[in-house]
Short mmCIF file of C-alpha atoms and ligand atoms in Angstrom, two decimals:
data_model
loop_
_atom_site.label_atom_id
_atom_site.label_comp_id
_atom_site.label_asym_id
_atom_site.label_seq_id
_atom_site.Cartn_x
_atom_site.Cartn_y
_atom_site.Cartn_z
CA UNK A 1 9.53 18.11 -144.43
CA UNK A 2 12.07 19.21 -141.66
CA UNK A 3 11.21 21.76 -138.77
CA UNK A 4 13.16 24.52 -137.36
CA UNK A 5 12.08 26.35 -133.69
CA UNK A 6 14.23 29.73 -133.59
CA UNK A 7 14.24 31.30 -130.29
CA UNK A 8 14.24 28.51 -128.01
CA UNK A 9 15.75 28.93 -124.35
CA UNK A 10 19.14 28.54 -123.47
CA UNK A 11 20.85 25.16 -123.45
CA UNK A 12 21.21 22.46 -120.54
CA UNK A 13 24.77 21.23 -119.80
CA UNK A 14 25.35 17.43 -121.05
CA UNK A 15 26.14 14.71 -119.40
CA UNK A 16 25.30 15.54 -115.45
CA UNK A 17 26.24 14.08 -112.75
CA UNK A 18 23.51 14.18 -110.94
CA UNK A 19 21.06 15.89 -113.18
CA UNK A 20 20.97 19.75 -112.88
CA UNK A 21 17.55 21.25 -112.67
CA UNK A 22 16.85 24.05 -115.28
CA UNK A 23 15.34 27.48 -115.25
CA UNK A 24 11.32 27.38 -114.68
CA UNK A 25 9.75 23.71 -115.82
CA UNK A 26 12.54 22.65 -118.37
CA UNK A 27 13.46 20.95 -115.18
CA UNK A 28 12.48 17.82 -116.63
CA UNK A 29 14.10 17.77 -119.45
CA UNK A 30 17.21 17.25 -117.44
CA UNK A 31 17.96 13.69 -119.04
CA UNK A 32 16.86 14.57 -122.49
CA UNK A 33 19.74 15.80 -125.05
CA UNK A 34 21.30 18.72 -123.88
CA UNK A 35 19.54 20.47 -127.39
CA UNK A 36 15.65 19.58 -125.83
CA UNK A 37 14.08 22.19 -125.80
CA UNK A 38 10.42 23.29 -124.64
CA UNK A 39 8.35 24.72 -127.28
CA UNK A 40 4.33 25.68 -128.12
CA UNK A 41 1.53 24.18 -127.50
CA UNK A 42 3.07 21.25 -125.07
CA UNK A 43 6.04 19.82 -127.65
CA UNK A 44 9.15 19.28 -127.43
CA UNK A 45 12.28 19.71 -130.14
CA UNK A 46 15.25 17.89 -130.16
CA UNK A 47 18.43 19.08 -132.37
CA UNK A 48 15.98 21.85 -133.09
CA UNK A 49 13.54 19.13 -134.75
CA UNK A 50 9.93 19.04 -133.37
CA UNK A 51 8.94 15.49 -132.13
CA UNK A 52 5.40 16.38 -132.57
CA UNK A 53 6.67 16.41 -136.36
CA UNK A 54 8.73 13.67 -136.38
CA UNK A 55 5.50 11.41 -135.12
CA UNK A 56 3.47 13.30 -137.86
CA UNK A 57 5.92 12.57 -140.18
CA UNK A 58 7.48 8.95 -139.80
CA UNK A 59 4.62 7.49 -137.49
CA UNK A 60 4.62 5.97 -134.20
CA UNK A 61 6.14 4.37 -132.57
CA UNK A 62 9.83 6.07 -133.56
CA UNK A 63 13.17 6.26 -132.13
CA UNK A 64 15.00 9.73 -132.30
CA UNK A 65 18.81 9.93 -132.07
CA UNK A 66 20.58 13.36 -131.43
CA UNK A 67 23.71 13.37 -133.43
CA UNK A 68 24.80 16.60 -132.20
CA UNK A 69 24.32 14.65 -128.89
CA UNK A 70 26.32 11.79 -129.77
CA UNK A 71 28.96 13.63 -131.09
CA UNK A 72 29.51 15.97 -127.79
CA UNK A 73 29.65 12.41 -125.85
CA UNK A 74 32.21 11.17 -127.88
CA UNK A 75 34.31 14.59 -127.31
CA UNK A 76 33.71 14.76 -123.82
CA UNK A 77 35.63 10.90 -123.55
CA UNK A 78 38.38 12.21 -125.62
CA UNK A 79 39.28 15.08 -123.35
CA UNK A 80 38.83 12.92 -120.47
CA UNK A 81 40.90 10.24 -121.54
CA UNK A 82 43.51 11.48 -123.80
CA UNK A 83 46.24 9.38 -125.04
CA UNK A 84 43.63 6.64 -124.89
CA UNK A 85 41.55 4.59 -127.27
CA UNK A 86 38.28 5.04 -126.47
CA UNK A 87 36.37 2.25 -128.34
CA UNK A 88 32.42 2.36 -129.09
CA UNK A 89 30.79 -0.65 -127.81
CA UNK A 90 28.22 -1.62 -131.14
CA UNK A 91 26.34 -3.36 -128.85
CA UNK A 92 24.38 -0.88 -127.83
CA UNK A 93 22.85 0.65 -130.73
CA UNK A 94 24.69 0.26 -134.54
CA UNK A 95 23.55 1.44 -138.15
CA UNK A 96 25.58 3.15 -140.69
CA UNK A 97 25.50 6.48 -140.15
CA UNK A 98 26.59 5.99 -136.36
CA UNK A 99 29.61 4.24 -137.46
CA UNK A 100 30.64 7.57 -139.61
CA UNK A 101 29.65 9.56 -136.77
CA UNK A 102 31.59 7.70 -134.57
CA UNK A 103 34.53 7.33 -136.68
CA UNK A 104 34.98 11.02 -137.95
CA UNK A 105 35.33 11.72 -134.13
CA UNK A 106 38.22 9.55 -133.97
CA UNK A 107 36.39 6.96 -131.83
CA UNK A 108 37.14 2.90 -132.30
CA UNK A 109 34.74 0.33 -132.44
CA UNK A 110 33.88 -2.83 -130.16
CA UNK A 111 31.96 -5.36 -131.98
CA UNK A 112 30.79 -8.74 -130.71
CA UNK A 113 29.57 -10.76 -133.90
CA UNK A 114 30.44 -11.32 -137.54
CA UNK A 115 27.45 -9.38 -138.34
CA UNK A 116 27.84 -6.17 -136.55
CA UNK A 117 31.67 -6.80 -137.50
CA UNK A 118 30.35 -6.65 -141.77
CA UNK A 119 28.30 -3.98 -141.01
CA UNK A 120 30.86 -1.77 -140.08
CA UNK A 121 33.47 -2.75 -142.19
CA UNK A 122 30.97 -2.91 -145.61
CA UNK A 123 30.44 1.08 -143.55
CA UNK A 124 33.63 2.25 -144.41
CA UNK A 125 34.66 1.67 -140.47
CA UNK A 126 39.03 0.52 -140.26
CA UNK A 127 38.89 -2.82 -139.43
CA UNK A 128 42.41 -2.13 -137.75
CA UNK A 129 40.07 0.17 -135.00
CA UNK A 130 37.95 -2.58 -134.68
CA UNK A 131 38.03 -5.17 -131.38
CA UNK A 132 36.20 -8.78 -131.31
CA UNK A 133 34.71 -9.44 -128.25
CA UNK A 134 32.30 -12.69 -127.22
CA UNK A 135 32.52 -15.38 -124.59
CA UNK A 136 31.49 -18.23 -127.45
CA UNK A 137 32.99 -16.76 -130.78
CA UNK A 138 31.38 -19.11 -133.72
CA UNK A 139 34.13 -20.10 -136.23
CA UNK A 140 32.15 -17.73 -138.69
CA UNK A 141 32.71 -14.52 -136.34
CA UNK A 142 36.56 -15.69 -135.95
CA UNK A 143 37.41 -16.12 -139.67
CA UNK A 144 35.25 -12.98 -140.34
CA UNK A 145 37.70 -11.33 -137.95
CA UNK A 146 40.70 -12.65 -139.58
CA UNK A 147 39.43 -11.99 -143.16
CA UNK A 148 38.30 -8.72 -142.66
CA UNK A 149 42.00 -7.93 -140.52
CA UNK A 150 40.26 -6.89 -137.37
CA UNK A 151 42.62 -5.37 -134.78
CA UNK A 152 42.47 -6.97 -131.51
CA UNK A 153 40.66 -9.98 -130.68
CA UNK A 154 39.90 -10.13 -126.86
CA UNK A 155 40.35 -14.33 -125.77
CA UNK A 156 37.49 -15.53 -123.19
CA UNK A 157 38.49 -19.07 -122.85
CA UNK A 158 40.44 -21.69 -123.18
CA UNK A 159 38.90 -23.13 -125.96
CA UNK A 160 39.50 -19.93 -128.44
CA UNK A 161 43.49 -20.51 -128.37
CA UNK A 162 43.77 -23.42 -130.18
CA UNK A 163 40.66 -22.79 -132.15
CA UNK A 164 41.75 -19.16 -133.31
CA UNK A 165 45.41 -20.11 -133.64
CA UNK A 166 44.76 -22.99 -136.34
CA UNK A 167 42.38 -20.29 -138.51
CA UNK A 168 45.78 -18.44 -139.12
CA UNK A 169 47.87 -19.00 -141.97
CA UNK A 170 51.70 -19.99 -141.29
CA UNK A 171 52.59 -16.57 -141.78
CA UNK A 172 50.45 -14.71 -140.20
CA UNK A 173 50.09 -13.06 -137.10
CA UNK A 174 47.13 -11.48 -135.02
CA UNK A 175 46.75 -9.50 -132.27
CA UNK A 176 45.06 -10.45 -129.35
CA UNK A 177 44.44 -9.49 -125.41
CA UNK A 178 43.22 -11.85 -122.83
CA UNK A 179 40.01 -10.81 -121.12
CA UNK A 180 40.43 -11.52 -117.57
CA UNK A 181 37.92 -11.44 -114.67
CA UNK A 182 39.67 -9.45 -111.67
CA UNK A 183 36.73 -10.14 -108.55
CA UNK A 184 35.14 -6.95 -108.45
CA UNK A 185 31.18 -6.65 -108.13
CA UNK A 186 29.89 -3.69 -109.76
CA UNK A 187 26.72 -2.94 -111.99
CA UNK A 188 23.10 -2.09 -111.48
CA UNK A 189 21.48 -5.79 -111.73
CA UNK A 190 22.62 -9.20 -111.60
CA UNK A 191 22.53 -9.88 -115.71
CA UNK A 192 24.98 -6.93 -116.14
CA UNK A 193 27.68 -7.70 -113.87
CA UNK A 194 30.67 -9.00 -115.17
CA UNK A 195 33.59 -8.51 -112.71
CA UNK A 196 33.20 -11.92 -110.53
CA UNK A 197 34.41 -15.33 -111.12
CA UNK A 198 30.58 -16.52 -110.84
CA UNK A 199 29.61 -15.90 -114.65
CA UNK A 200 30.05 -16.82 -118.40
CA UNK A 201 32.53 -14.21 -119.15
CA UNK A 202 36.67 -13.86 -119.28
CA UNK A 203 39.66 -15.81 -117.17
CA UNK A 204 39.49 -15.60 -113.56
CA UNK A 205 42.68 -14.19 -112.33
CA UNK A 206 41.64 -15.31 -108.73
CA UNK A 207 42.11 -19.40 -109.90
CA UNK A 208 44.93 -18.55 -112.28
CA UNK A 209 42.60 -19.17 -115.23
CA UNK A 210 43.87 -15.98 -116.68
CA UNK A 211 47.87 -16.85 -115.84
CA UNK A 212 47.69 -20.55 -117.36
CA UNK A 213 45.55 -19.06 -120.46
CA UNK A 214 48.24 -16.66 -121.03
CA UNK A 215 50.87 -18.98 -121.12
CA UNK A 216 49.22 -20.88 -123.25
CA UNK A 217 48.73 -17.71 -125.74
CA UNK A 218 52.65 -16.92 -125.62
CA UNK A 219 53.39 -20.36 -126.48
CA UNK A 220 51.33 -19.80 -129.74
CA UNK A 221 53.46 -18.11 -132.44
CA UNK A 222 50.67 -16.82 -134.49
CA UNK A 223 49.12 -15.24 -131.94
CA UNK A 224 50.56 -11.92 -130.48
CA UNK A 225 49.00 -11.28 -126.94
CA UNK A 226 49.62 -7.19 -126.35
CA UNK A 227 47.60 -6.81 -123.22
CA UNK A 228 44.52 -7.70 -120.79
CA UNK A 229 41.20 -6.75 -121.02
CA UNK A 230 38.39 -6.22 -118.35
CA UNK A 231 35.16 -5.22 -118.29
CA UNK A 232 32.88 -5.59 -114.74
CA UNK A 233 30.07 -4.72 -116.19
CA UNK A 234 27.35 -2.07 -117.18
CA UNK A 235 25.48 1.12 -115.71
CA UNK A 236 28.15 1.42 -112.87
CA UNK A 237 27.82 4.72 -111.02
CA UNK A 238 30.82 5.70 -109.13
CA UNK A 239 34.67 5.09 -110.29
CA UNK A 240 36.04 2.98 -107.49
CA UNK A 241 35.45 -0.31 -108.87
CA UNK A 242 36.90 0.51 -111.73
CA UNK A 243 39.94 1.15 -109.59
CA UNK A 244 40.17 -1.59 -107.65
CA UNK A 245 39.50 -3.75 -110.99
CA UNK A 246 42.91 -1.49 -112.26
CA UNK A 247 45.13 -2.81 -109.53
CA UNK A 248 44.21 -5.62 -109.79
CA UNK A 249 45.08 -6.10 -113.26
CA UNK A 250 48.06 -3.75 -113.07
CA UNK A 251 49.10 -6.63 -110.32
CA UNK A 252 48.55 -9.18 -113.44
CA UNK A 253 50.19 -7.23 -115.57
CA UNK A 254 53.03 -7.12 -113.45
CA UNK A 255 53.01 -10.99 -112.54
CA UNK A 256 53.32 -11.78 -116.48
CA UNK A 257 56.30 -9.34 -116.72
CA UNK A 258 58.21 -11.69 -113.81
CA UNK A 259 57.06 -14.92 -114.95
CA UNK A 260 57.69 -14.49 -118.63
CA UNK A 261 59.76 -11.50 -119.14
CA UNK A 262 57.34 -9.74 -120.99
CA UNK A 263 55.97 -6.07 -120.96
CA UNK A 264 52.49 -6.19 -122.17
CA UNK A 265 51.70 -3.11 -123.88
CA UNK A 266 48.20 -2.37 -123.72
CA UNK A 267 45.04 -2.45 -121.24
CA UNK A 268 41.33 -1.86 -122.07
CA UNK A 269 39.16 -1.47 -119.31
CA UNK A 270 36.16 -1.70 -121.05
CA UNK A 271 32.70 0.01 -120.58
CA UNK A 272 29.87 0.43 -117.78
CA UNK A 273 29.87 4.08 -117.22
CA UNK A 274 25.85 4.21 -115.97
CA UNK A 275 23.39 6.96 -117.37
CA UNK A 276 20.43 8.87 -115.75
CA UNK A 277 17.58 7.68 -116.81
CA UNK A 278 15.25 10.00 -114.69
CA UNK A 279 15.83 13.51 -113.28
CA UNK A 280 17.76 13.24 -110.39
CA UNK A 281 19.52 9.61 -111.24
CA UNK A 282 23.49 9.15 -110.90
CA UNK A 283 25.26 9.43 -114.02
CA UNK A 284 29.01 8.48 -114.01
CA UNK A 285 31.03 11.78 -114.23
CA UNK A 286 33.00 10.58 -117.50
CA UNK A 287 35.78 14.19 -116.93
CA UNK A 288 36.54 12.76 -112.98
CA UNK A 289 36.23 8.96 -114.10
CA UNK A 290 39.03 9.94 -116.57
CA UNK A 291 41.58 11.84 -114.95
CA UNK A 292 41.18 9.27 -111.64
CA UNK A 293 41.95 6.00 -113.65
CA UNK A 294 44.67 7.83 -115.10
CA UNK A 295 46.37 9.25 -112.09
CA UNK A 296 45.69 5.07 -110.75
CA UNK A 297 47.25 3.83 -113.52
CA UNK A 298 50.25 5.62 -113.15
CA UNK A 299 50.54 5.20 -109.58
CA UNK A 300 50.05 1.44 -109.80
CA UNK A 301 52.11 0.91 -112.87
CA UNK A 302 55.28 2.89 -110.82
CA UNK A 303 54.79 1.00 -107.61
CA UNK A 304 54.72 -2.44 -109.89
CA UNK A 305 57.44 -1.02 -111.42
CA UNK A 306 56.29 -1.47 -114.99
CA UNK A 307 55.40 0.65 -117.83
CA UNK A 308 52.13 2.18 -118.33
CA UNK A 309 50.81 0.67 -121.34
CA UNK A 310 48.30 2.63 -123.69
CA UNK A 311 44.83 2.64 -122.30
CA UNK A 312 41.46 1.35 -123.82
CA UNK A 313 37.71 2.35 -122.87
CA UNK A 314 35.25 0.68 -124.41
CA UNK A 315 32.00 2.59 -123.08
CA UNK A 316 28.24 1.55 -125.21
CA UNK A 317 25.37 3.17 -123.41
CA UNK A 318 27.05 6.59 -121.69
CA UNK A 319 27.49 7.51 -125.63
CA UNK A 320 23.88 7.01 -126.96
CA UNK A 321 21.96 6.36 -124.47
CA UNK A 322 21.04 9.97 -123.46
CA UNK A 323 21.00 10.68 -127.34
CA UNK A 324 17.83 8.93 -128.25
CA UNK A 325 14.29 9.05 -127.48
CA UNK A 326 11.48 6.95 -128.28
CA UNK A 327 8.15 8.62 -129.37
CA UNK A 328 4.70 6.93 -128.80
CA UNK A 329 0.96 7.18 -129.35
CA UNK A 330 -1.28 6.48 -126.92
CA UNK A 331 -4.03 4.01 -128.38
CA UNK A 332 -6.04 3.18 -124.53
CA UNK A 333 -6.34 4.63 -121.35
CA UNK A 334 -7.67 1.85 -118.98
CA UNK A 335 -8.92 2.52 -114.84
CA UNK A 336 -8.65 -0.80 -112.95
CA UNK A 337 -9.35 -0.08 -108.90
CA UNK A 338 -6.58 2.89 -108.08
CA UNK A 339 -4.76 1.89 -111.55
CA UNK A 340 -4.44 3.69 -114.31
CA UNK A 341 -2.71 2.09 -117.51
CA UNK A 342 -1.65 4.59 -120.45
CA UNK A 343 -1.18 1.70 -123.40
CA UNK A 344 1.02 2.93 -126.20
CA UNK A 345 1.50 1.80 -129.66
CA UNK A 346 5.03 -0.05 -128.79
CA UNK A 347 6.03 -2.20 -125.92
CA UNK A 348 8.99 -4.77 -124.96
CA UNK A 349 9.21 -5.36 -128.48
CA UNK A 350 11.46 -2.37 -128.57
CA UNK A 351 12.28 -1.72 -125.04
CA UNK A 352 12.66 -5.03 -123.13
CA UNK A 353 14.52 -3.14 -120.57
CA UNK A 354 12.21 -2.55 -117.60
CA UNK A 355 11.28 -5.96 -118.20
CA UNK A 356 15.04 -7.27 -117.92
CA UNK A 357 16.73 -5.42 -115.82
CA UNK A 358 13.98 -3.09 -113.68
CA UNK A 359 15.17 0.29 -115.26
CA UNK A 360 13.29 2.69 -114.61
CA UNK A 361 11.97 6.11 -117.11
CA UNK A 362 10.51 8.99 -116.96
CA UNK A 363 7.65 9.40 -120.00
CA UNK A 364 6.23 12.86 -121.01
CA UNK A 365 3.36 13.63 -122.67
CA UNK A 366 4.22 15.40 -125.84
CA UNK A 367 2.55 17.83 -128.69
CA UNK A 368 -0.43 18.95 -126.33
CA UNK A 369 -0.58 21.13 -122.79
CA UNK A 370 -2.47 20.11 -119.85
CA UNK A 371 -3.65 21.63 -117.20
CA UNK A 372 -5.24 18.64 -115.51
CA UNK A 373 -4.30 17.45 -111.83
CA UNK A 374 -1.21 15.21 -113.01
CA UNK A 375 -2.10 11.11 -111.66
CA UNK A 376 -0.15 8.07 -111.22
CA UNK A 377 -0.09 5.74 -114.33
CA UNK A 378 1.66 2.56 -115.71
CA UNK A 379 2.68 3.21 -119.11
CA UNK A 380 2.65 0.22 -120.72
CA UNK A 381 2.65 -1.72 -124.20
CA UNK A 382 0.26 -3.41 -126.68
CA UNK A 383 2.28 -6.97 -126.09
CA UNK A 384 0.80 -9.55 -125.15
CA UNK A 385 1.81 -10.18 -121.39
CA UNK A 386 1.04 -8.20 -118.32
CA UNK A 387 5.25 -7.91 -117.87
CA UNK A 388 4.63 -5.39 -120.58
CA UNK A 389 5.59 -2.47 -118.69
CA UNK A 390 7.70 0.52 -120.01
CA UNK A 391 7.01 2.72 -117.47
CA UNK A 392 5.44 1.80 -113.83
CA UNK A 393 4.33 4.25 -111.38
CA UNK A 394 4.82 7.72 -112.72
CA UNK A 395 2.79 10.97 -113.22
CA UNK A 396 1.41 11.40 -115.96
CA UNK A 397 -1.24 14.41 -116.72
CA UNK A 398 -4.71 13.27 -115.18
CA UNK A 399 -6.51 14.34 -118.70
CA UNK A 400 -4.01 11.30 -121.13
CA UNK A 401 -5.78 9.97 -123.28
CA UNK A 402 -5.89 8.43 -126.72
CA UNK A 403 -4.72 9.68 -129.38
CA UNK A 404 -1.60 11.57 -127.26
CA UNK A 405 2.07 11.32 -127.81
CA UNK A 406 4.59 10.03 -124.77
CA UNK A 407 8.01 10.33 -125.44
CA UNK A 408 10.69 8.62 -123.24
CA UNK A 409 14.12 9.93 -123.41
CA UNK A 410 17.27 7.85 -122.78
CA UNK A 411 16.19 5.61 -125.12
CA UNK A 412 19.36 5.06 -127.40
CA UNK A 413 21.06 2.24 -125.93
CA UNK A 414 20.35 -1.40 -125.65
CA UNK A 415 16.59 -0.72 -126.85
CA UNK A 416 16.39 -0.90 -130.72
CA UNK A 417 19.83 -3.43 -130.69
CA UNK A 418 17.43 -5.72 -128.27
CA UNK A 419 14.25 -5.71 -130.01
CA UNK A 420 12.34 -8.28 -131.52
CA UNK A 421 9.34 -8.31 -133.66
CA UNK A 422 7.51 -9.86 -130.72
CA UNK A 423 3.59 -10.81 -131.60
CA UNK A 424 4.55 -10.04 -135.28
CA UNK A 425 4.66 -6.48 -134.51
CA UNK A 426 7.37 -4.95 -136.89
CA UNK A 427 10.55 -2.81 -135.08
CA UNK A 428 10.23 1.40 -135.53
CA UNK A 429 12.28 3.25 -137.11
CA UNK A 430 15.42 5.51 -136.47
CA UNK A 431 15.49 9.15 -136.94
CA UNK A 432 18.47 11.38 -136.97
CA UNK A 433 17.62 14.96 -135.67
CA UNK A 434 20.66 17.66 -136.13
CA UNK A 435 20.70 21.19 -136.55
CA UNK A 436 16.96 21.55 -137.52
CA UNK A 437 16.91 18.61 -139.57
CA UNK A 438 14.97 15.39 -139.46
CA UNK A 439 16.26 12.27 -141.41
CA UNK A 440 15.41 8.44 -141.89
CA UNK A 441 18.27 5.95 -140.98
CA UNK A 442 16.83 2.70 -140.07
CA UNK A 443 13.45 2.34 -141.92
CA UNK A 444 10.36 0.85 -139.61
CA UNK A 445 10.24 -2.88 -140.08
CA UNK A 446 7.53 -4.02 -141.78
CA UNK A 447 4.70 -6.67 -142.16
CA UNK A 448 6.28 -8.24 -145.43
CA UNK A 449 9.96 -8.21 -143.81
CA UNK A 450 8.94 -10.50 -140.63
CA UNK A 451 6.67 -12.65 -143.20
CA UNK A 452 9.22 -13.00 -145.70
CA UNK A 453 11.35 -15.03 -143.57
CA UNK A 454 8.58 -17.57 -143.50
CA UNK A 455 9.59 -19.66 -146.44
CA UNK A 456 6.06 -22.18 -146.30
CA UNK A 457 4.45 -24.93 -145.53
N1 LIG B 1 32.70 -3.72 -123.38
C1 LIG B 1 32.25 -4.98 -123.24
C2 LIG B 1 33.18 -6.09 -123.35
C3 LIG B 1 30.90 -5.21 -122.97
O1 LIG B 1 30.46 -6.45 -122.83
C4 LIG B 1 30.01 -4.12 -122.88
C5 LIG B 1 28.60 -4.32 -122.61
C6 LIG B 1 30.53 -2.82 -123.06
C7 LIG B 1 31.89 -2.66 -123.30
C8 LIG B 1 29.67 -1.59 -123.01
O2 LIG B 1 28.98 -1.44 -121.82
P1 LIG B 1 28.13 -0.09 -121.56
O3 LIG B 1 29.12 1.04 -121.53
O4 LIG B 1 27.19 0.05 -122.70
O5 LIG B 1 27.44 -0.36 -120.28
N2 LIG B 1 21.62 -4.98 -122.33
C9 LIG B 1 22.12 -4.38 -121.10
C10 LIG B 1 23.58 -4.06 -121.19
C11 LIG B 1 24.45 -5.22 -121.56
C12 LIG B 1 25.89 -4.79 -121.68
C13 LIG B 1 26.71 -5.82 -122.34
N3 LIG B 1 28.08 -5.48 -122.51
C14 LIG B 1 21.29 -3.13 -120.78
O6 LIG B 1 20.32 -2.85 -121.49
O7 LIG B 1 21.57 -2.44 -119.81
#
């Protein structure tokens, strides 16, 4: 069964900058998919798909993803970056149909395992549009690479050279870029910053790991380095860093050409670009982000005097992120002192994110109107720690209570591809929504799959 609301109120503009507020109280649904829309009795519909039904329909918990959504993101990057690759970074959320979805728009891939690798390719997804990341590649995710004829593989350390170089046959040859760390601190949180020499990932350029590395690389004839890759890390709101990480590498770039004669061709700049997650939050503006690393580019590349090699974005969470939402029932309503805790029938099992990383979301109560004075609550999980917080400190109607549905939107990235089946409690499932249509693709996880893995006593 599949739901269609006709006559639903005009649309809100994707992808804000800082999130626009609607006509009358659609205000809120500034961070949902541009297709939410407010409908009877309390609900909301997404693609034109009721989540009221969707709950009915698949059970709770349940993740949503907008493919009409996702598809506009991956349109707005190409017009913002044309002549570029831009790459989808698996990471963030990966089943089959996203790979078509992401492929028919003419988007690459960024994988960083042999299993999200076989996924894809077993999908149908070129293996030539395909990039390997990972700071510790296993030797199974490195001859899955070669056997499967990935195109790039991105080098984080020393180690991989040698190690990657003697999985080649004689005669072949693969392609690879150097990821290099270019001293630029950017990102929302400690965990996700990845532009300083003080963590796990890529070649500092600052020590000359990156410079001895790539020596080492040209030296290596079945290895063909073709350009430098950076990424400083995720949910970064404004574009300078991203420019000051270019020059820097543009600098590199131009250091390699005088040392070793060599013009690399390429440079992917990897992902980041931040997301609202509540009304009123910073999104990166992916149309200005664009056209100002382009216009650096070609200013840095002139005043280096070297070519401007082809470009590569590799963005994760700006693409699904604001696609998905996750839809919850409320099983208890609990009063402690001036607290109020709304616990719902998922947790940190699929959203470890406020835990992690202290994001922050903005919960709804869905499928019913009220009318009561609106109070502060905690939305929290049924896990089995008090760090089991999805939402802290948010209004909520004064009247929730169980039985209700809370949805949360910006739910698409880095939930579902970071969940575990913590206290044995299975993962939910994924629903597409599109033009009035709901369907299953990721079933909910259940009781027999997490006990099947238990092979005895
Ligand atoms: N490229 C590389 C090499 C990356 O490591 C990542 C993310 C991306 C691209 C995409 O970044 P995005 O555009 O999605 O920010 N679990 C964290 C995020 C970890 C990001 C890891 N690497 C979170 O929930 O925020």
């Amino acid at each position: 069964m599949t739901t269609t609301l006709p006559g639903l109120p005009a649309p809100v503009p994707a992808m804000p900058h800082v999130a626009p507020v609607p006509p009358g109280n659609a205000a809120s649904l500034s961070v949902w998919p541009a297709s939410a829309r407010l409908a009877s009795r309390g609900d909301v519909a997404v693609g034109g798909v009721s989540l009221a039904e969707v709950a009915e329909r698949f059970g709770t918990p349940v993740y949503l993803l907008d493919e009409g959504e996702v598809r506009e993101r991956c349109r707005t990057y190409l017009r913002a970056f044309p002549d570029t690759d831009v790459v989808y970074a698996a990471k963030a959320f990966l089943c089959r149909a996203l790979l078509h979805w992401v492929q028919e728009e003419g988007l690459g891939l960024d994988v960083c395992s042999a299993g999200e690798l076989e996924l894809a390719v077993t999908t149908g997804f070129p293996p030539e549009r395909i990039v390997l990341h990972g700071n510790a590649k296993s030797p199974d995710d490195l001859s899955a690479a070669l056997r499967l004829g990935v195109g790039r593989i991105v080098i984080d350390s020393a180690w991989e050279i040698a190690r990657l170089s003697a999985l080649i046959p004689a005669d072949g040859r693969q392609k690879v870029l150097v990821r290099v760390v270019p001293g630029v601190s950017a990102g929302s949180h400690a965990a996700i910053r990845t532009g300083t020499d003080d963590q796990k990932f890529g070649l500092s350029i600052t020590d000359g790991s990156a410079q001895h590395a790539i020596a080492r690389i040209l030296d290596q004839p079945r290895l063909e380095l073709v350009g430098l890759h950076c990424h400083i890390g995720s949910q970064i709101t404004t574009v300078k860093p991203y420019l000051t990480a270019l020059r820097r590498v543009v600098g590199l770039l131009a250091q390699i050409r005088l040392q070793h004669g060599i013009v690399l061709p390429e440079l992917d700049l990897g992902g980041g670009h931040a997301v609202a997650h509540r009304p009123g939050e910073t999104a990166l503006d992916i149309p200005s982000l664009g056209a100002r690393i382009r216009r650096e580019l070609a200013t840095s590349c002139a005043a280096a005097g070297i070519p401007v090699p082809r470009l590569t974005v590799e963005p994760g969470r700006a693409l699904v992120g604001p696609a998905g939402v996750a839809l919850y029932r409320v099983l208890a309503v609990k009063r402690t002192g001036d607290r109020t805790f709304v616990a719902v029938d998922g947790g940190m099992s699929d959203n470890p994110r406020p835990a992690l990383y202290g994001v922050r979301y903005a919960p709804r109560l869905i499928g019913r109107r009220s009318t009561a004075e609106p109070c502060t609550a905690t939305v929290v999980g049924r896990h089995c720690e008090a760090g089991d917080v999805l939402a802290a400190d948010v209004a909520m109607p004064g009247d929730i209570r169980p039985g209700d549905l809370v949805a949360i939107p910006v739910a698409g990235a880095y939930h579902l591809s970071m969940a575990s089946s913590y206290n044995a409690v299975g993962r939910p499932p994924v629903v597409a929504v599109h033009d009035g249509r709901a369907r299953l693709l990721v079933r909910r996880e259940s009781l027999a799959d997490i006990n099947s893995r238990d092979v005895g006593l």
